[in-house]
PDB file of C-alpha atoms in Angstrom:
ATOM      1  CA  UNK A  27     -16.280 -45.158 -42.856  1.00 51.00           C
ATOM      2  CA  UNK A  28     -17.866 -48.399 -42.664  1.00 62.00           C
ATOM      3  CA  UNK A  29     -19.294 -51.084 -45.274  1.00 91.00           C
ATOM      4  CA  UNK A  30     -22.632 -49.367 -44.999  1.00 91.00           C
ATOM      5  CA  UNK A  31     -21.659 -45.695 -46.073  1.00 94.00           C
ATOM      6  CA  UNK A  32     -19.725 -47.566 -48.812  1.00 95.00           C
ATOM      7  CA  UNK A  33     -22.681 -48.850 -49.991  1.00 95.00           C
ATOM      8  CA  UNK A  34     -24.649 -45.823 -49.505  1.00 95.00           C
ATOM      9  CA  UNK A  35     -22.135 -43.656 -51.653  1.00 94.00           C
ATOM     10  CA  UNK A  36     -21.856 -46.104 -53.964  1.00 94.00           C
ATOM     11  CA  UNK A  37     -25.408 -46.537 -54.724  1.00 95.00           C
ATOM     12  CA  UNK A  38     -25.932 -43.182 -54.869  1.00 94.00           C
ATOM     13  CA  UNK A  39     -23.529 -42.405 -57.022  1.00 92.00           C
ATOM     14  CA  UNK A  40     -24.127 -44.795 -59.758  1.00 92.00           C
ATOM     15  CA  UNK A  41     -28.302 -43.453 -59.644  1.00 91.00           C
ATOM     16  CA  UNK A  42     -26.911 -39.910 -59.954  1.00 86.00           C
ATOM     17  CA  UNK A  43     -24.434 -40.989 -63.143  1.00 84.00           C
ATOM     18  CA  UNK A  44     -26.849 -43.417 -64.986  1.00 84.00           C
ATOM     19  CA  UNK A  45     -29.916 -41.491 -64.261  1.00 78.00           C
ATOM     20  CA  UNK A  46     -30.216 -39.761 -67.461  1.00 71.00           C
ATOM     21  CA  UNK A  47     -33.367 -37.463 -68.007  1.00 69.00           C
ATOM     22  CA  UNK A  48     -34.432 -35.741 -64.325  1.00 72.00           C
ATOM     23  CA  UNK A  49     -35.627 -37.038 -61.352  1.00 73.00           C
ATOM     24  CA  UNK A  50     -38.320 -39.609 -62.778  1.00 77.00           C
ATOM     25  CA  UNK A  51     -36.004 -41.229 -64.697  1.00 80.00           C
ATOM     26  CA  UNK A  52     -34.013 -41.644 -61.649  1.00 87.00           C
ATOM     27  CA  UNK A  53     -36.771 -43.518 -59.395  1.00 89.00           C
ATOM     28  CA  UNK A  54     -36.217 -46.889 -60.633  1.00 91.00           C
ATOM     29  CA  UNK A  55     -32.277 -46.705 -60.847  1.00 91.00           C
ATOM     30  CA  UNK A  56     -33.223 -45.838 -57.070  1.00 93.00           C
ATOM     31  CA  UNK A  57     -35.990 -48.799 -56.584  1.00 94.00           C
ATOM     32  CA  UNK A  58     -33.394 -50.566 -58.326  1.00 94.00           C
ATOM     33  CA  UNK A  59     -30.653 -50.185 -55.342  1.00 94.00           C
ATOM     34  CA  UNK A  60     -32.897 -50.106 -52.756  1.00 95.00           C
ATOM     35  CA  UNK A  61     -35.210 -52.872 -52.951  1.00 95.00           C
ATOM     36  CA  UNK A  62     -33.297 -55.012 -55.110  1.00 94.00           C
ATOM     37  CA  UNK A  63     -29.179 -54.492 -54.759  1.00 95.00           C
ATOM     38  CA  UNK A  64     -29.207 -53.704 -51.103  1.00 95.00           C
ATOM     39  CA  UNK A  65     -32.572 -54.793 -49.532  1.00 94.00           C
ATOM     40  CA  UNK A  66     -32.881 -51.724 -47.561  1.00 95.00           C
ATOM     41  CA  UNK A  67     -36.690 -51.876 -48.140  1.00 94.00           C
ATOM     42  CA  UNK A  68     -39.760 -53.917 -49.332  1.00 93.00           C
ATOM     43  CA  UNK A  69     -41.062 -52.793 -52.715  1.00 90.00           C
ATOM     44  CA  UNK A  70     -44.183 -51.991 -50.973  1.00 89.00           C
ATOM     45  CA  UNK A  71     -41.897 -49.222 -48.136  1.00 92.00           C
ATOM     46  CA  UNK A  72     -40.115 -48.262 -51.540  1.00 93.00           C
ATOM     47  CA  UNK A  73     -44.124 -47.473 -52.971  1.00 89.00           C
ATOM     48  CA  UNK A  74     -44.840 -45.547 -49.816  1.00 89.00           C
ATOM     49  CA  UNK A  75     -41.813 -43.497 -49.612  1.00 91.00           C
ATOM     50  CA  UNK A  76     -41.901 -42.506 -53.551  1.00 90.00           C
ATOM     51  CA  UNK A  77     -45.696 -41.414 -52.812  1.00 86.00           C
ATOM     52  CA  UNK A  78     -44.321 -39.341 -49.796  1.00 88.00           C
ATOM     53  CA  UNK A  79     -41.753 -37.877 -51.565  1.00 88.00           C
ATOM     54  CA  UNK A  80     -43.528 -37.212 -54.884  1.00 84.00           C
ATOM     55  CA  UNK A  81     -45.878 -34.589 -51.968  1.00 83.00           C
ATOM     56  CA  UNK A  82     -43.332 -32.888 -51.185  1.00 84.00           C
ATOM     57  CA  UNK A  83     -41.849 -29.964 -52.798  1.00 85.00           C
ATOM     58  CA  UNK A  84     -38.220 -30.261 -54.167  1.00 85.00           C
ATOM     59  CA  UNK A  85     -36.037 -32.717 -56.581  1.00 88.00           C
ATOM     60  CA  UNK A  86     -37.272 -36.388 -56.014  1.00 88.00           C
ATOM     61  CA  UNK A  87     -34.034 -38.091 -56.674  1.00 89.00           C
ATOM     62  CA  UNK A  88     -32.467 -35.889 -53.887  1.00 90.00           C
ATOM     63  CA  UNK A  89     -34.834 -36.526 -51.126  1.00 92.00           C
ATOM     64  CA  UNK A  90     -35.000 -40.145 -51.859  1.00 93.00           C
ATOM     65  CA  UNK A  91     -31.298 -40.145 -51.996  1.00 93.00           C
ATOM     66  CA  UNK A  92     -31.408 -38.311 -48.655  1.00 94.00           C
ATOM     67  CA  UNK A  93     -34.031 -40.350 -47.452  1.00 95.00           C
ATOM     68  CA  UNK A  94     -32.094 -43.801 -48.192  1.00 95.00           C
ATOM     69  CA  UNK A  95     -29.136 -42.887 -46.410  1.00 95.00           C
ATOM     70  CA  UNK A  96     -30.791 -41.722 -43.483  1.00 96.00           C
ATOM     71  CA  UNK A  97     -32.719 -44.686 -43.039  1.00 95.00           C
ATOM     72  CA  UNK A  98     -29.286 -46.500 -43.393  1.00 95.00           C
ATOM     73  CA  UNK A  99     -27.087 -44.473 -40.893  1.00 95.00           C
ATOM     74  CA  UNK A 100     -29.124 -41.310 -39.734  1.00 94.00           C
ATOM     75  CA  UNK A 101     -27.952 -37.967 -40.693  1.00 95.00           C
ATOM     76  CA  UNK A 102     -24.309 -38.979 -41.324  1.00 95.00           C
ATOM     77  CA  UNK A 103     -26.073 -41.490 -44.003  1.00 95.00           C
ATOM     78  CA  UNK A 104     -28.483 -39.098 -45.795  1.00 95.00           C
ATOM     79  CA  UNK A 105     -25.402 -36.577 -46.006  1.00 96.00           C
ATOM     80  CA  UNK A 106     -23.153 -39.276 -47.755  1.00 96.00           C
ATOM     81  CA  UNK A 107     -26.172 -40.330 -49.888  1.00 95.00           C
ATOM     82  CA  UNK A 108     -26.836 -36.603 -51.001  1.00 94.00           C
ATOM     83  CA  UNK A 109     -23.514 -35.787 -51.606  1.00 95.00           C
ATOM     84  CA  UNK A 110     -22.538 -39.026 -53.438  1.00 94.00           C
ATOM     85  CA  UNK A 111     -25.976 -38.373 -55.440  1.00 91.00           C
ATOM     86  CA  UNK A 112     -25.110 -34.924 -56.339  1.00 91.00           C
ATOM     87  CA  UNK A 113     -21.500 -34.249 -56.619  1.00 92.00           C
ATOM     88  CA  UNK A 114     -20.575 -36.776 -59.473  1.00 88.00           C
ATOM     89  CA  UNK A 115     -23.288 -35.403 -61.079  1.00 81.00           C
ATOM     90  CA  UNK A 116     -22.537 -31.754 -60.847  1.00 87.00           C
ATOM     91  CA  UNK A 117     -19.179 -32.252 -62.134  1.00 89.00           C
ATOM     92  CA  UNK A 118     -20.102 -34.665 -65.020  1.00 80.00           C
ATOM     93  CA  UNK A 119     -22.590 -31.943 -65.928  1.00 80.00           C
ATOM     94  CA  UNK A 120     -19.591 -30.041 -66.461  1.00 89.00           C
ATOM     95  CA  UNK A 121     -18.045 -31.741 -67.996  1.00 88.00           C
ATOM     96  CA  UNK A 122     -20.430 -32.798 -70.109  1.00 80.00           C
ATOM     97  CA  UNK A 123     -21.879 -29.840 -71.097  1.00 83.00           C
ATOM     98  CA  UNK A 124     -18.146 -28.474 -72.300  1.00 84.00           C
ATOM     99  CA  UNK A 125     -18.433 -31.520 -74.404  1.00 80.00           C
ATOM    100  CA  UNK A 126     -21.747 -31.108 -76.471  1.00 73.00           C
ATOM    101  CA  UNK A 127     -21.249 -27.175 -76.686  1.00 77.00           C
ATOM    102  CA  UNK A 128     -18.020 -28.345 -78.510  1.00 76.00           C
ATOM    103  CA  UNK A 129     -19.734 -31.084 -80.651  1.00 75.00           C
ATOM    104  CA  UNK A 130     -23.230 -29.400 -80.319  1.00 71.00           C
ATOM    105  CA  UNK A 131     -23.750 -29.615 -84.166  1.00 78.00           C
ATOM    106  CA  UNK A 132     -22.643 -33.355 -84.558  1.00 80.00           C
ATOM    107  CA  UNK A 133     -25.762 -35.826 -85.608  1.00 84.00           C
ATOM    108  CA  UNK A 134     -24.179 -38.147 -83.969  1.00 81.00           C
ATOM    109  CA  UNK A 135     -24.396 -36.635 -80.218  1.00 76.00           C
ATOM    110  CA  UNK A 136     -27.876 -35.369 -81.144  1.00 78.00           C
ATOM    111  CA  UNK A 137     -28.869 -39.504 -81.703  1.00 83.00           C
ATOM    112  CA  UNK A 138     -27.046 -40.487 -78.783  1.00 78.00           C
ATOM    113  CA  UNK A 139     -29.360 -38.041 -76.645  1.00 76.00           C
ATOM    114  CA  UNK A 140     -32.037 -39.094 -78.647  1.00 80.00           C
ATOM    115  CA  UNK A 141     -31.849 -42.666 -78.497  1.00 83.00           C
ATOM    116  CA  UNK A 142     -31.877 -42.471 -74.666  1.00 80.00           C
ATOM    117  CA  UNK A 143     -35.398 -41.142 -74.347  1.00 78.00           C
ATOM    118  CA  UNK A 144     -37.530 -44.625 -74.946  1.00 86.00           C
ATOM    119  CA  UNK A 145     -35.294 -46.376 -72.484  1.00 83.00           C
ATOM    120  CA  UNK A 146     -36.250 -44.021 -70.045  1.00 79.00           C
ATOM    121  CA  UNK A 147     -39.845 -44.295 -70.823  1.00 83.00           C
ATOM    122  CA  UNK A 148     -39.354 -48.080 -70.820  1.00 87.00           C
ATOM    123  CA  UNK A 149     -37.658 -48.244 -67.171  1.00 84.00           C
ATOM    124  CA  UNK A 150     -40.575 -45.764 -65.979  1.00 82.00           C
ATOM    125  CA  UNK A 151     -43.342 -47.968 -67.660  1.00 86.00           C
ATOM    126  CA  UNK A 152     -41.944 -51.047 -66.305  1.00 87.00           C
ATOM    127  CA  UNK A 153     -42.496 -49.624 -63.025  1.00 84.00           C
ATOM    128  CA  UNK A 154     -45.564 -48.690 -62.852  1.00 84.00           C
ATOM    129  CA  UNK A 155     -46.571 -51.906 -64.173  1.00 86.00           C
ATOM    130  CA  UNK A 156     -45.008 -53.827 -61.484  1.00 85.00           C
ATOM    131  CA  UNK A 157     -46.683 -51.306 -58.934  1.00 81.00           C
ATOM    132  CA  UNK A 158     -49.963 -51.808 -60.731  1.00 81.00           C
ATOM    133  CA  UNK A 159     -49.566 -55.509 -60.524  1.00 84.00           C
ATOM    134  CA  UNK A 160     -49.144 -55.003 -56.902  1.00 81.00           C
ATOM    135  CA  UNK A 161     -51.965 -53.019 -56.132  1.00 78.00           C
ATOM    136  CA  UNK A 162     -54.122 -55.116 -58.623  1.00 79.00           C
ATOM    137  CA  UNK A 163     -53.006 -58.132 -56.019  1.00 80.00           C
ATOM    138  CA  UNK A 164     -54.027 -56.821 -53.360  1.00 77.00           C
ATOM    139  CA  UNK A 165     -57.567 -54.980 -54.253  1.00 78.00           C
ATOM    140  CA  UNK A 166     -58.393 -56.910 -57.331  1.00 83.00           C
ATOM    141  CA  UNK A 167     -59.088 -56.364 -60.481  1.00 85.00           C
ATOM    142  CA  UNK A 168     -62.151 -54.677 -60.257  1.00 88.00           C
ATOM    143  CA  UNK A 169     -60.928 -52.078 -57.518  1.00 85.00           C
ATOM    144  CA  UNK A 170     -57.809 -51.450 -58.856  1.00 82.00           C
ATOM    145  CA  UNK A 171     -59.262 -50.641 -62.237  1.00 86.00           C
ATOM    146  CA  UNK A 172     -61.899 -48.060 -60.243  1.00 88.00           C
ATOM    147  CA  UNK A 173     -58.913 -46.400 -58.213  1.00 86.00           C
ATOM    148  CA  UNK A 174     -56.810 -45.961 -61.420  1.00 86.00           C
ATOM    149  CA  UNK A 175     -59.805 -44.334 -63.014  1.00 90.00           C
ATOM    150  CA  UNK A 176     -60.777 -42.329 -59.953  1.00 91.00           C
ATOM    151  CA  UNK A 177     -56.712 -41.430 -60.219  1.00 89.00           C
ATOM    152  CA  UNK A 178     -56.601 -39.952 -63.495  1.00 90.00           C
ATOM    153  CA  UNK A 179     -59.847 -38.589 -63.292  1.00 93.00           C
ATOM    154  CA  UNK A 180     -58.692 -36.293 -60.499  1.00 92.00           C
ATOM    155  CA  UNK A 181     -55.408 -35.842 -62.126  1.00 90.00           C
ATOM    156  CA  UNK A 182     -56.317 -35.093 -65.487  1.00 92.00           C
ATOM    157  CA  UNK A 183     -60.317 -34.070 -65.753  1.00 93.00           C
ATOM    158  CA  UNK A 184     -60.512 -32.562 -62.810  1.00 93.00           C
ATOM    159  CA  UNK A 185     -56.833 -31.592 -62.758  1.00 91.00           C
ATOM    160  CA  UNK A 186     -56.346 -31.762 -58.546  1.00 90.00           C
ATOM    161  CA  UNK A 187     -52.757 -31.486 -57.664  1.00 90.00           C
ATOM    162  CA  UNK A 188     -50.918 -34.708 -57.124  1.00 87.00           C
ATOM    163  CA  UNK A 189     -49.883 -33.884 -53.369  1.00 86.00           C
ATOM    164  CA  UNK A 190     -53.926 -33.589 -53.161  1.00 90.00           C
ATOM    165  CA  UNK A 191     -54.292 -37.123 -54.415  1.00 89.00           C
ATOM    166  CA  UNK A 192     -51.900 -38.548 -52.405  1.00 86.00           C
ATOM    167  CA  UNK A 193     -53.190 -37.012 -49.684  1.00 87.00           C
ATOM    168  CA  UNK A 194     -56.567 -38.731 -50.151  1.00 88.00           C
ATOM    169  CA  UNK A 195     -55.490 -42.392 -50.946  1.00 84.00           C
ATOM    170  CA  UNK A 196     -53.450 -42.152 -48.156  1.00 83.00           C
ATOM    171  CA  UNK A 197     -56.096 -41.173 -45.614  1.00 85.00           C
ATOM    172  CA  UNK A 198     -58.528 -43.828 -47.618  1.00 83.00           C
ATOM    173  CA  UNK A 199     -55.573 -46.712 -46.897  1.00 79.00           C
ATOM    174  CA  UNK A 200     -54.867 -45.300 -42.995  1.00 80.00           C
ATOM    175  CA  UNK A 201     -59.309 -45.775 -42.674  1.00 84.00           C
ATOM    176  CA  UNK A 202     -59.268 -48.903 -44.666  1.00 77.00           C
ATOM    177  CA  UNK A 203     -56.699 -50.370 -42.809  1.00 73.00           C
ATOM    178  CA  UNK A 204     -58.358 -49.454 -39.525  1.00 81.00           C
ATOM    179  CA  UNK A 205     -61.774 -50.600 -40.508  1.00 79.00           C
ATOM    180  CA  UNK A 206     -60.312 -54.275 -41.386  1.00 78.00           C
ATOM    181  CA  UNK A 207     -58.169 -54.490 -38.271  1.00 80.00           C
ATOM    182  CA  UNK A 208     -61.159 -53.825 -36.397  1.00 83.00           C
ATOM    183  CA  UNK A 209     -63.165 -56.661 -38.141  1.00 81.00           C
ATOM    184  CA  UNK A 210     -60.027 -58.824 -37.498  1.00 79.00           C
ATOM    185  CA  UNK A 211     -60.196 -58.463 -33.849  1.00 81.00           C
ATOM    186  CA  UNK A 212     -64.223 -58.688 -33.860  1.00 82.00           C
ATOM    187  CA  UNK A 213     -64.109 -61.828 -35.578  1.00 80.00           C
ATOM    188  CA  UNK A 214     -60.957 -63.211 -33.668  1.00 78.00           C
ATOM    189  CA  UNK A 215     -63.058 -62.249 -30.484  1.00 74.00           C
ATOM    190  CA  UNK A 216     -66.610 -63.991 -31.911  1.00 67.00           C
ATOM    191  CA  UNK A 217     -64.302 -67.097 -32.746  1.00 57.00           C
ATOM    192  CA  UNK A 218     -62.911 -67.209 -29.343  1.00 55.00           C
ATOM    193  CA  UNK A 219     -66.522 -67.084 -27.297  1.00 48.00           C
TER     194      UNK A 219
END
């Protein structure tokens, strides 16, 4: 196999290893590898592929996992990048879990589990503030503080499914981005009369 399943397996396997606490706590070990280690996409393709993959029913870790190798090397990739994502994992799970039901009553394993659940919530924070950032760039301040209010609403108050909202800021950016290329061209086209 060449450098780039290498890489693929690789980078799967260290998100499925260090990605303590589910899927969510696996997205930015995954942003991480993607957009950073590798450059296999912008942060803004890595944005659009989370919100696809957050609609669609399933683990999120594995699709993107899937999704990363396939973009890579087609279907041989997303099969190395699924199985590199999943098998370490499954048999430190094993493993693991032989281990606490053995030291299950130890304080010590109980504050090691423990202790991992802010730095989760830190990596996960830290992300959406660099998305936020992002999106505050590019609508402003004003917008993006309406959209993230329109957001939760819908989320929370009026309790819409997620795939719903994603669904709808996706068809707002495919209009808005058609409406402004349009201007574009009619005000390339006034400028050139």
């Amino acid at each position: 196999m060449g450098n780039a399943y290498w890489q693929i397996g690789a980078a799967m396997c260290r998100t499925g290893i260090l990605g303590y606490g589910g899927g969510p706590s696996i997205v930015p070990l995954l942003r991480y590898e993607a957009v950073t280690r590798y450059r296999w996409l912008s942060d803004e393709e890595f944005g659009e592929v989370l919100a696809i993959a957050n609609a669609l029913p399933g683990p999120i870790a594995t699709k993107l996992a899937a999704y990363l190798g396939y973009r890579q090397k087609g279907a041989l990739g997303a099969l190395v990048g699924l199985l590199s994502h999943i098998v370490p994992t499954s048999a430190a799970m094993v493993l693991l879990y032989a281990f606490i039901s053995f030291f299950s009553t130890s304080p010590v394993i109980r504050g090691m589990i423990a202790a991992v659940v802010p730095v989760v919530a830190v990596m996960l924070g830290v992300m959406a503030y660099e998305f936020g950032e992002k999106a505050v760039r590019g609508l402003g301040l004003p917008f993006g503080i309406a959209l993230f209010a329109l957001t939760f609403s819908l989320l929370q108050l009026v309790g819409l499914h997620p795939a719903i909202v994603i669904a709808l800021f996706l068809g707002y950016g495919a209009f808005h981005h058609r409406v402004s290329q349009r201007w574009r061209e009619r005000r390339l086209g006034k400028g050139e009369g």
